[in-house]
Coordinates of C-alpha atoms and ligand atoms in Angstrom, one line a residue:
M176 CA 0.0 0.0 0.0
N177 CA 1.5 3.4 -0.9
E178 CA 2.4 6.0 1.6
A179 CA -0.8 8.1 1.0
Q180 CA -3.0 5.2 1.8
W181 CA -1.5 4.3 5.2
W182 CA -4.7 5.0 7.0
R183 CA -6.8 2.4 5.2
D184 CA -5.7 -0.6 7.3
A185 CA -3.9 1.3 10.2
V186 CA -4.3 0.2 13.8
V187 CA -4.7 3.5 15.6
Y188 CA -4.2 3.7 19.4
Q189 CA -6.2 6.3 21.3
V190 CA -4.4 8.1 24.0
Y191 CA -6.5 10.1 26.5
P192 CA -3.6 12.2 27.6
R193 CA -4.6 13.2 31.1
S194 CA -4.9 9.5 32.0
F195 CA -2.1 7.8 30.1
A196 CA 1.3 8.6 31.8
D197 CA 2.3 11.5 34.1
A198 CA 6.0 12.5 33.7
D199 CA 6.0 15.5 36.0
G200 CA 4.2 13.8 38.9
D201 CA 1.3 16.3 39.3
G202 CA -1.4 13.6 39.0
I203 CA -2.4 14.5 35.4
G204 CA -1.0 12.7 32.4
D205 CA 1.1 14.8 30.1
L206 CA 2.8 14.9 26.7
R207 CA 6.2 14.0 28.1
G208 CA 4.5 10.9 29.6
V209 CA 3.4 9.9 26.1
V210 CA 6.8 10.5 24.6
D211 CA 8.3 8.3 27.3
R212 CA 6.0 5.5 26.4
V213 CA 6.5 5.6 22.6
P214 CA 8.7 2.5 22.9
Y215 CA 5.8 0.7 24.6
L216 CA 3.5 1.7 21.7
A217 CA 6.1 0.6 19.1
D218 CA 6.5 -2.7 20.9
L219 CA 2.7 -3.1 21.0
G220 CA 2.8 -2.7 17.2
V221 CA 0.3 0.1 16.4
D222 CA 0.6 2.3 13.3
A223 CA -0.6 5.6 14.8
V224 CA -1.5 7.4 18.0
W225 CA -4.7 9.5 18.2
L226 CA -4.3 12.0 20.9
S227 CA -7.5 13.3 22.5
P228 CA -7.5 17.0 23.3
F229 CA -4.4 18.4 24.9
Y230 CA -5.3 22.0 24.4
P231 CA -5.8 24.6 27.2
S232 CA -9.1 23.8 28.9
A233 CA -10.9 24.3 32.1
L234 CA -11.8 20.5 31.8
A235 CA -15.6 21.1 32.0
D236 CA -15.7 18.2 29.5
G237 CA -12.5 16.3 29.8
G238 CA -10.6 18.7 27.5
Y239 CA -13.4 18.8 24.8
D240 CA -14.0 22.4 26.0
I241 CA -11.1 24.2 24.3
D242 CA -9.8 27.6 25.1
D243 CA -7.3 27.8 22.3
H244 CA -7.0 25.2 19.5
R245 CA -3.4 26.2 18.6
A246 CA -1.8 25.9 22.0
V247 CA -1.0 23.2 24.6
D248 CA -2.5 23.0 28.1
P249 CA 0.5 24.1 30.3
R250 CA -0.3 21.2 32.7
L251 CA 0.3 18.8 29.8
G252 CA 3.3 20.4 28.2
T253 CA 4.4 22.7 25.4
L254 CA 4.4 22.9 21.6
D255 CA 8.0 21.6 21.8
D256 CA 6.6 18.5 23.4
V257 CA 4.2 18.0 20.5
D258 CA 7.1 18.3 18.1
A259 CA 9.1 15.8 20.2
L260 CA 6.2 13.4 20.1
V261 CA 5.8 13.6 16.4
A262 CA 9.5 13.0 16.0
S263 CA 9.7 10.1 18.4
L264 CA 6.7 8.4 16.8
A265 CA 8.2 8.9 13.3
E266 CA 11.5 7.4 14.5
H267 CA 9.5 4.3 15.5
G268 CA 7.5 4.2 12.3
M269 CA 4.3 5.7 13.8
R270 CA 2.2 8.8 13.1
L271 CA 0.2 11.3 15.2
V272 CA -3.5 12.0 14.8
V273 CA -4.9 14.9 16.8
D274 CA -8.5 15.7 17.9
I275 CA -10.2 18.7 16.4
V276 CA -13.3 20.0 18.1
P277 CA -15.0 22.4 15.6
N278 CA -18.6 22.3 16.9
H279 CA -17.9 24.4 20.0
T280 CA -15.3 26.3 21.9
S281 CA -15.0 26.6 25.6
D282 CA -16.7 29.5 27.4
R283 CA -13.2 30.8 28.2
H284 CA -12.2 31.1 24.5
V285 CA -11.3 34.7 23.6
W286 CA -14.2 34.7 21.1
F287 CA -16.8 33.8 23.6
R288 CA -15.5 36.3 26.1
E289 CA -15.7 38.9 23.4
A290 CA -19.2 37.8 22.5
L291 CA -20.4 38.2 26.2
A292 CA -18.8 41.7 26.3
S293 CA -20.5 42.7 23.1
P294 CA -24.1 43.7 22.5
P295 CA -26.8 41.5 21.0
G296 CA -26.5 41.6 17.2
S297 CA -22.8 42.3 17.2
P298 CA -20.3 40.6 14.9
A299 CA -18.7 39.0 18.1
R300 CA -22.1 37.3 18.9
A301 CA -22.5 36.2 15.3
R302 CA -19.7 33.6 15.7
Y303 CA -22.0 31.7 18.1
H304 CA -25.8 31.1 18.2
F305 CA -27.3 33.8 20.4
R306 CA -31.1 34.3 20.6
D307 CA -33.6 36.3 22.5
G308 CA -35.8 34.2 24.9
R309 CA -39.5 33.6 24.8
G310 CA -42.0 35.0 27.4
A311 CA -42.9 38.5 28.3
S312 CA -39.3 39.5 29.2
G313 CA -37.4 36.8 27.3
E314 CA -37.2 34.7 30.5
L315 CA -37.9 31.5 28.8
P316 CA -35.3 29.7 26.6
P317 CA -35.7 30.0 22.9
A318 CA -36.7 26.3 22.7
D319 CA -37.2 23.5 25.1
W320 CA -34.3 21.4 23.7
R321 CA -32.5 19.3 26.2
S322 CA -28.8 18.4 26.1
G323 CA -27.7 14.8 26.0
F324 CA -25.4 15.9 28.9
G325 CA -28.4 16.8 31.0
G326 CA -30.2 20.1 31.4
L327 CA -31.2 22.6 28.7
M328 CA -29.3 23.3 25.5
W329 CA -29.7 27.1 26.1
T330 CA -28.1 29.2 28.8
R331 CA -29.0 32.8 29.6
T332 CA -26.3 35.5 29.6
P333 CA -26.3 38.4 32.1
D334 CA -27.8 40.8 29.5
G335 CA -30.8 38.5 28.9
Q336 CA -29.9 36.8 25.6
W337 CA -29.5 33.0 25.4
Y338 CA -26.8 31.0 23.7
L339 CA -27.0 27.4 22.3
H340 CA -24.8 24.6 23.6
I341 CA -25.5 21.1 22.5
H342 CA -23.2 19.8 25.2
A343 CA -22.4 21.5 28.5
A344 CA -23.0 25.2 29.2
E345 CA -19.2 25.7 29.1
Q346 CA -19.2 24.6 25.4
P347 CA -21.0 27.2 23.4
D348 CA -21.7 26.1 19.8
L349 CA -20.0 27.9 17.0
N350 CA -21.9 29.3 14.0
W351 CA -20.5 27.6 10.9
A352 CA -22.3 30.0 8.6
N353 CA -19.8 32.6 9.8
E354 CA -16.9 33.0 7.5
E355 CA -14.4 34.0 10.2
V356 CA -15.2 30.7 12.0
R357 CA -14.5 28.7 8.8
Q358 CA -11.3 30.5 8.1
D359 CA -10.0 30.1 11.6
F360 CA -10.4 26.4 11.5
L361 CA -8.5 26.2 8.2
T362 CA -5.7 28.0 10.0
T363 CA -5.9 25.5 12.9
L364 CA -5.7 22.5 10.6
A365 CA -2.8 23.9 8.7
F366 CA -1.1 24.8 12.0
W367 CA -1.0 21.2 13.1
A368 CA -0.5 19.7 9.6
D369 CA 2.6 22.0 9.2
R370 CA 4.0 20.5 12.5
G371 CA 3.9 17.0 11.0
V372 CA 0.5 15.8 12.4
A373 CA -0.6 13.1 10.0
G374 CA -4.4 13.2 10.5
F375 CA -7.3 14.5 12.5
R376 CA -10.2 13.0 14.4
I377 CA -13.2 15.3 14.0
D378 CA -15.3 15.6 17.1
V379 CA -19.1 15.4 16.5
A380 CA -18.6 16.0 12.8
H381 CA -22.3 15.7 12.1
L382 CA -23.3 18.7 14.3
L383 CA -21.6 21.8 12.8
A384 CA -24.1 22.9 10.2
K385 CA -27.3 24.4 11.7
D386 CA -30.4 25.9 10.3
L387 CA -32.2 27.5 13.2
P388 CA -35.5 29.1 12.0
E389 CA -37.1 32.1 13.7
D390 CA -39.7 29.7 15.2
L391 CA -37.7 27.0 16.7
P392 CA -39.3 23.5 16.6
A393 CA -40.2 21.9 19.9
E394 CA -38.1 19.0 21.2
V395 CA -40.7 16.4 20.1
E396 CA -40.6 17.7 16.6
L397 CA -36.8 17.4 16.6
A398 CA -37.0 13.7 17.3
A399 CA -39.2 13.2 14.2
A400 CA -37.0 15.1 11.7
A401 CA -36.0 13.2 8.6
P402 CA -32.3 12.6 7.9
G403 CA -30.6 15.7 6.6
R404 CA -33.6 17.9 7.6
H405 CA -32.8 18.2 11.3
P406 CA -32.0 21.7 12.4
F407 CA -28.6 20.7 13.7
I408 CA -27.9 17.0 13.1
D409 CA -26.2 15.6 10.0
R410 CA -27.3 18.5 7.7
D411 CA -26.2 18.1 4.1
E412 CA -24.4 21.5 3.9
V413 CA -21.9 20.3 6.6
H414 CA -20.1 18.6 3.7
D415 CA -19.3 22.0 2.1
V416 CA -17.0 22.5 5.1
Y417 CA -15.3 19.1 4.7
A418 CA -14.8 19.7 1.0
E419 CA -12.8 22.8 1.9
W420 CA -10.9 20.9 4.5
R421 CA -10.1 18.1 2.0
A422 CA -8.7 20.6 -0.4
L423 CA -6.3 21.7 2.4
F424 CA -5.4 18.2 3.4
D425 CA -4.6 17.2 -0.2
R426 CA -2.0 20.0 -0.4
Y427 CA 0.2 18.0 1.9
S428 CA 2.4 15.0 1.1
P429 CA 1.2 12.5 2.1
P430 CA -2.3 14.0 2.2
R431 CA -3.5 14.5 5.7
T432 CA -6.2 12.1 6.8
A433 CA -9.4 12.7 8.8
V434 CA -11.9 10.5 10.5
A435 CA -15.4 11.7 11.4
E436 CA -16.9 11.1 14.7
A437 CA -20.5 11.2 13.3
W438 CA -23.3 9.4 15.1
V439 CA -25.4 9.1 12.0
P440 CA -27.3 6.2 10.4
A441 CA -25.0 3.7 8.7
E442 CA -26.3 4.7 5.2
R443 CA -25.3 8.3 5.7
R444 CA -21.8 7.6 6.9
G445 CA -20.3 7.5 3.4
R446 CA -21.0 11.2 3.0
Y447 CA -18.3 11.8 5.6
A448 CA -16.1 9.0 4.6
C449 CA -15.8 9.7 0.8
A450 CA -12.6 10.8 -0.8
T451 CA -13.9 14.4 -1.4
G452 CA -14.9 14.6 2.3
L453 CA -13.0 13.7 5.5
G454 CA -12.1 10.3 4.0
Q455 CA -13.0 8.0 6.9
A456 CA -15.8 7.9 9.4
F457 CA -16.1 5.9 12.6
N458 CA -18.3 2.8 12.4
F459 CA -19.7 2.5 16.0
D460 CA -22.1 -0.3 15.2
L461 CA -20.2 -2.8 17.3
L462 CA -20.4 -0.5 20.3
T463 CA -24.2 -1.1 20.3
S464 CA -24.1 -4.8 19.4
N465 CA -24.5 -7.7 21.8
W466 CA -22.0 -10.5 21.9
D467 CA -24.0 -12.4 19.2
A468 CA -22.7 -14.1 16.0
E469 CA -25.6 -12.9 13.9
E470 CA -25.4 -9.3 15.1
F471 CA -21.6 -9.2 14.5
A472 CA -22.0 -10.8 11.1
A473 CA -24.7 -8.3 10.0
V474 CA -22.6 -5.4 11.2
I475 CA -19.4 -6.6 9.5
R476 CA -21.2 -7.4 6.2
R477 CA -23.0 -4.1 6.1
N478 CA -19.9 -2.0 6.9
L479 CA -17.7 -3.8 4.4
E480 CA -20.4 -3.0 1.8
L481 CA -20.6 0.6 2.9
A482 CA -16.8 1.0 2.8
E483 CA -16.8 -0.4 -0.7
Q484 CA -19.5 2.1 -1.8
S485 CA -17.8 5.1 -0.3
G486 CA -14.3 4.1 -1.5
S487 CA -13.1 4.5 2.1
S488 CA -12.1 1.7 4.4
S489 CA -14.1 0.5 7.3
T490 CA -13.2 1.4 10.9
W491 CA -13.7 -1.1 13.7
V492 CA -14.1 0.2 17.3
L493 CA -14.9 -1.6 20.5
S494 CA -14.1 1.0 23.1
N495 CA -13.2 4.7 23.4
H496 CA -13.3 7.4 26.1
D497 CA -17.1 7.8 25.9
V498 CA -18.4 4.3 26.4
V499 CA -18.2 1.5 29.0
R500 CA -15.1 -0.6 28.3
H501 CA -16.0 -3.6 26.2
T502 CA -14.3 -6.0 28.6
S503 CA -17.1 -5.1 31.0
R504 CA -19.9 -4.8 28.4
Y505 CA -19.3 -8.4 27.4
G506 CA -19.5 -9.6 30.9
L507 CA -22.9 -8.1 31.6
P508 CA -26.1 -10.1 31.3
Q509 CA -27.6 -9.8 27.8
G510 CA -31.1 -9.2 26.6
T511 CA -32.1 -6.9 29.5
P512 CA -33.8 -3.5 28.9
D513 CA -32.1 -0.1 29.4
D514 CA -29.5 -0.2 26.7
P515 CA -27.5 -3.1 28.1
Q516 CA -25.0 -3.1 25.2
L517 CA -23.4 0.1 26.4
G518 CA -23.5 -1.1 29.9
R519 CA -25.5 2.0 31.1
Q520 CA -27.7 -0.2 33.2
W521 CA -24.7 -1.4 35.1
L522 CA -23.3 2.1 35.4
L523 CA -26.6 3.3 36.9
A524 CA -26.3 0.5 39.4
R525 CA -22.8 1.6 40.4
G526 CA -22.1 1.3 44.1
R527 CA -24.0 -1.9 44.2
T528 CA -22.4 -5.2 43.2
P529 CA -22.6 -5.1 39.5
R530 CA -23.9 -8.3 37.9
L531 CA -20.6 -8.6 36.0
D532 CA -18.9 -11.8 35.1
A533 CA -15.4 -10.3 34.8
A534 CA -13.7 -13.5 33.4
L535 CA -16.4 -14.0 30.8
G536 CA -16.0 -10.3 29.7
E537 CA -12.2 -10.7 29.4
R538 CA -12.6 -13.9 27.4
R539 CA -15.0 -12.4 24.9
A540 CA -13.1 -9.2 24.6
R541 CA -10.0 -11.1 23.6
A542 CA -12.0 -13.1 21.1
A543 CA -13.6 -9.9 19.7
T544 CA -10.2 -8.2 19.2
L545 CA -8.8 -11.1 17.2
L546 CA -12.0 -11.0 15.0
L547 CA -11.7 -7.3 14.4
L548 CA -8.0 -7.5 13.6
A549 CA -8.7 -10.1 10.9
L550 CA -11.0 -7.8 9.1
P551 CA -10.2 -5.4 6.2
G552 CA -10.1 -1.8 7.3
S553 CA -8.6 0.1 10.2
T554 CA -9.0 -0.6 13.9
Y555 CA -9.1 2.0 16.6
L556 CA -7.9 0.7 20.0
Y557 CA -8.5 2.6 23.3
Q558 CA -5.7 2.9 25.8
G559 CA -5.9 0.1 28.4
E560 CA -7.9 -2.3 26.3
E561 CA -4.6 -4.1 25.5
L562 CA -4.5 -4.8 29.3
G563 CA -8.0 -6.2 29.4
L564 CA -9.0 -3.3 31.7
H565 CA -12.5 -3.3 33.0
E566 CA -14.6 -0.2 33.6
V567 CA -14.2 1.2 37.1
P568 CA -17.8 1.4 38.2
D569 CA -17.5 2.5 41.8
L570 CA -15.7 5.8 41.8
P571 CA -16.7 8.0 44.7
D572 CA -19.2 10.7 43.6
E573 CA -16.9 13.5 44.8
D574 CA -14.2 12.3 42.4
R575 CA -16.3 12.2 39.3
Q576 CA -15.5 14.8 36.7
D577 CA -17.8 14.1 33.8
P578 CA -20.4 16.8 33.1
T579 CA -22.9 14.1 32.2
F580 CA -22.7 13.0 35.9
L581 CA -22.8 16.6 37.2
R582 CA -25.5 17.9 34.9
S583 CA -27.8 14.9 35.6
D584 CA -27.4 15.2 39.4
G585 CA -25.8 11.8 39.4
A586 CA -28.6 10.0 37.5
D587 CA -26.1 9.2 34.8
A588 CA -22.8 7.9 36.2
G589 CA -20.9 9.3 33.2
R590 CA -17.8 8.3 31.5
D591 CA -15.1 8.6 34.2
G592 CA -15.0 4.8 34.7
C593 CA -13.2 4.3 31.4
R594 CA -10.8 7.2 32.0
V595 CA -9.1 6.1 35.1
P596 CA -5.3 6.6 34.8
L597 CA -3.5 3.5 33.4
P598 CA -1.6 1.1 35.6
W599 CA 2.0 0.6 34.4
T600 CA 3.4 -1.3 37.4
R601 CA 1.9 -3.9 39.8
S602 CA 2.5 -1.7 42.9
S603 CA 3.7 1.8 43.8
A604 CA 1.5 4.8 44.6
S605 CA -0.3 5.3 41.3
F606 CA 0.6 1.9 39.7
G607 CA 3.5 3.7 37.9
F608 CA 1.2 6.3 36.3
G609 CA 3.4 9.0 37.8
A610 CA 5.3 9.9 40.9
G611 CA 2.3 11.7 42.4
G612 CA -1.3 10.5 42.7
A613 CA -3.8 10.0 40.0
H614 CA -6.5 12.5 39.1
L615 CA -9.1 9.7 39.3
P616 CA -8.6 7.0 42.0
Q617 CA -7.4 3.7 40.7
P618 CA -8.9 0.5 42.3
A619 CA -6.7 -2.1 43.9
W620 CA -7.4 -4.6 41.1
F621 CA -5.6 -2.4 38.6
G622 CA -2.3 -3.9 39.8
E623 CA -2.9 -7.3 38.3
H624 CA -3.9 -5.7 35.0
S625 CA -0.8 -3.5 34.9
V626 CA 1.7 -3.5 32.1
G627 CA 4.3 -4.9 34.5
A628 CA 2.1 -7.8 35.6
Q629 CA 1.1 -8.7 32.0
R630 CA 4.6 -8.5 30.6
A631 CA 5.5 -11.3 33.0
D632 CA 2.6 -13.5 31.9
P633 CA 2.9 -15.0 28.4
S634 CA -0.8 -15.7 28.3
S635 CA -1.8 -12.1 29.1
T636 CA -4.0 -9.9 27.0
L637 CA -1.0 -7.6 26.4
H638 CA 0.9 -10.4 24.8
L639 CA -2.1 -11.5 22.8
Y640 CA -2.4 -7.9 21.3
R641 CA 1.3 -7.8 20.5
R642 CA 1.2 -11.2 18.8
A643 CA -1.9 -10.4 16.9
L644 CA -0.6 -7.0 15.7
R645 CA 2.6 -8.7 14.4
L646 CA 0.8 -11.5 12.7
R647 CA -1.7 -9.1 11.2
R648 CA 1.2 -7.4 9.4
E649 CA 2.7 -10.7 8.2
L650 CA -0.5 -12.4 7.3
R651 CA -2.5 -9.7 5.6
V652 CA -3.0 -10.4 2.0
D653 CA -5.8 -8.1 0.8
H654 CA -7.4 -5.2 2.6
E655 CA -10.1 -4.6 0.1
P656 CA -13.5 -4.7 1.7
A657 CA -14.7 -7.3 -0.8
S658 CA -11.8 -9.7 0.1
V659 CA -13.6 -11.4 2.9
R660 CA -15.0 -14.9 2.1
W661 CA -17.6 -16.2 4.5
H662 CA -17.6 -19.9 5.2
P663 CA -20.5 -21.9 6.5
A664 CA -20.4 -22.3 10.2
P665 CA -22.7 -23.8 12.9
P666 CA -25.2 -21.3 14.5
G667 CA -23.4 -19.1 17.0
V668 CA -20.1 -19.3 15.1
L669 CA -18.5 -17.1 12.4
H670 CA -15.9 -18.3 10.0
L671 CA -14.2 -16.1 7.4
A672 CA -11.3 -16.6 5.1
R673 CA -8.9 -13.8 4.3
G674 CA -7.0 -15.2 1.3
G675 CA -3.5 -16.8 1.3
G676 CA -5.0 -19.7 3.2
W677 CA -5.6 -17.5 6.3
H678 CA -8.8 -18.1 8.2
C679 CA -10.5 -16.6 11.3
L680 CA -13.1 -18.5 13.3
T681 CA -15.0 -17.0 16.3
T682 CA -17.3 -19.1 18.6
F683 CA -19.8 -16.7 20.1
S684 CA -22.3 -19.0 21.8
A685 CA -21.5 -22.5 20.6
P686 CA -18.4 -24.6 20.2
A687 CA -16.9 -25.4 16.8
P688 CA -15.0 -28.5 15.6
A689 CA -11.2 -28.4 15.5
P690 CA -10.1 -26.1 12.7
R691 CA -8.7 -27.8 9.6
G692 CA -5.4 -26.2 9.4
T693 CA -2.5 -24.9 11.5
V694 CA -3.5 -22.7 14.4
V695 CA -1.4 -19.6 14.4
L696 CA -3.1 -17.7 17.2
A697 CA -6.0 -18.4 19.6
S698 CA -7.6 -16.0 22.1
A699 CA -7.9 -18.8 24.7
P700 CA -6.8 -22.4 24.9
L701 CA -8.6 -24.9 22.7
A702 CA -9.8 -28.3 24.0
D703 CA -7.3 -31.2 24.0
D704 CA -8.9 -32.6 20.9
G705 CA -8.6 -29.2 19.1
R706 CA -12.2 -28.2 19.4
V707 CA -12.9 -24.6 19.9
P708 CA -15.0 -23.8 23.0
P709 CA -17.4 -20.8 23.1
G710 CA -16.0 -17.4 23.4
V711 CA -12.8 -17.9 21.4
T712 CA -11.3 -16.6 18.2
V713 CA -8.8 -18.8 16.3
W714 CA -6.6 -17.7 13.4
F715 CA -5.4 -20.7 11.3
R716 CA -3.8 -21.4 8.0
Q717 CA -4.7 -24.0 5.4
G718 CA -2.4 -25.3 2.7
Ligands
NOJ42 C1 -17.5 13.6 21.5 C2 -16.4 13.3 22.4 O1 -15.9 12.0 22.1 C3 -16.9 13.5 23.8 O2 -15.9 13.0 24.8 C4 -17.3 14.9 24.1 O3 -17.9 15.0 25.3 C5 -18.2 15.4 23.0 N1 -17.9 15.0 21.7 C6 -18.3 16.9 23.0 O4 -17.1 17.5 22.5

């Protein structure tokens, strides 16, 4: 595959920097911490690192509330550290992808402060979405829309106007019909591309374009809007923005890449993923799938078809910083109401003994990873999944940081449980995260999942990931979406061939006969007679 196409089958490792490694011992992970661990990432065998926001931020939303997109949070480091990270990754054959958050700024951004200091109708307010309220003296919000983070999507300013924020109040939405906003983001993208950043992950890429009529529809009407006609979700004109960005990306050699975080129906994903747009879009369908052979098969088939149609490559994701870690999701009882796939039900039950089968979750998570890594397309891994880390469900309320917890008065436990700082060593104060403490408390069981403990155990999840990533490089023959050949398999089992005699078989709910070929890797031991028990993926070769 040529240099410009590196992203098509890349394995990208997501670093949530404040929780990865803390070099200066202040309890918050930093860029030097990431630089120090580049050899670890190289040894793991990933192709690129996606760094979640490291920009100055009050952390009202874990760094997704950005004060200045072209600077580094001083608690995390300096621009020189970014350069050092790019250089060190390159030395080890890896690339850097950074997060861009174009839908909103923080309320501390110079533009928003200027907007608050300026009168209604001023150019400074036109960079955001300000509105007068309803009611005799504008005391009612312009619409009853509720934020997914809890509370209203509108907040009133001291002079009586209201501003729109789809997320937290500290994240005012930008007005993408404003030329200055558009130009400024082109400057930001070039700023990072010029520093050697290889690609961008675009936060809520489906929300930028807005058409907010004089009479705003009520919340119930929003829910009924047809795809492309919603006032702020997945509007067609958002692609004009990405066409402009693509022109900028293509001026670089190799062209800069971008992946859309767009929670849109599968059939609309190609608009983001096409070559004239961002080029790739996250496929989150497995995040909402149960551990079920038919569900997985349907998602895989559908997404390979979609990748083929859009000319992009598919993306496979099991975990990220927004969802309950999949090791835990797969250990929860299935088929219960309340969104069990994302484990929300379990999160809501935090503090009580969760009905979690930890060993089952780990077994299935290992099997799922081997299945994903056998597929064409790129795979996004989330820090800690290579350690088989579980969600931390029982953080004390006073330690929780996520606005979804704070804005829902604790009704939603939020996402802190997947953001607890990584354990690097079996013991020591913060399990080797840093010389100081950790900004979210780590549970005692982190020790046995630490990098140190897993290195010493050849059957560990860390070793499985390392072996799988090496073999994936050696074995891969064809990464075209259409290259997968499905083989007949008993119910509850998936079997696919990848060319060159390479096969992948996953037993979801039923055992399978011994594979006919040489087993090159298995996510768990096979039976003495070679049969594959449930909850295992085997890679084997024929001929
Ligand atoms: C998606 C990010 O992944 C999430 O962490 C963040 O809270 C929202 N976008 C808002 O930026």
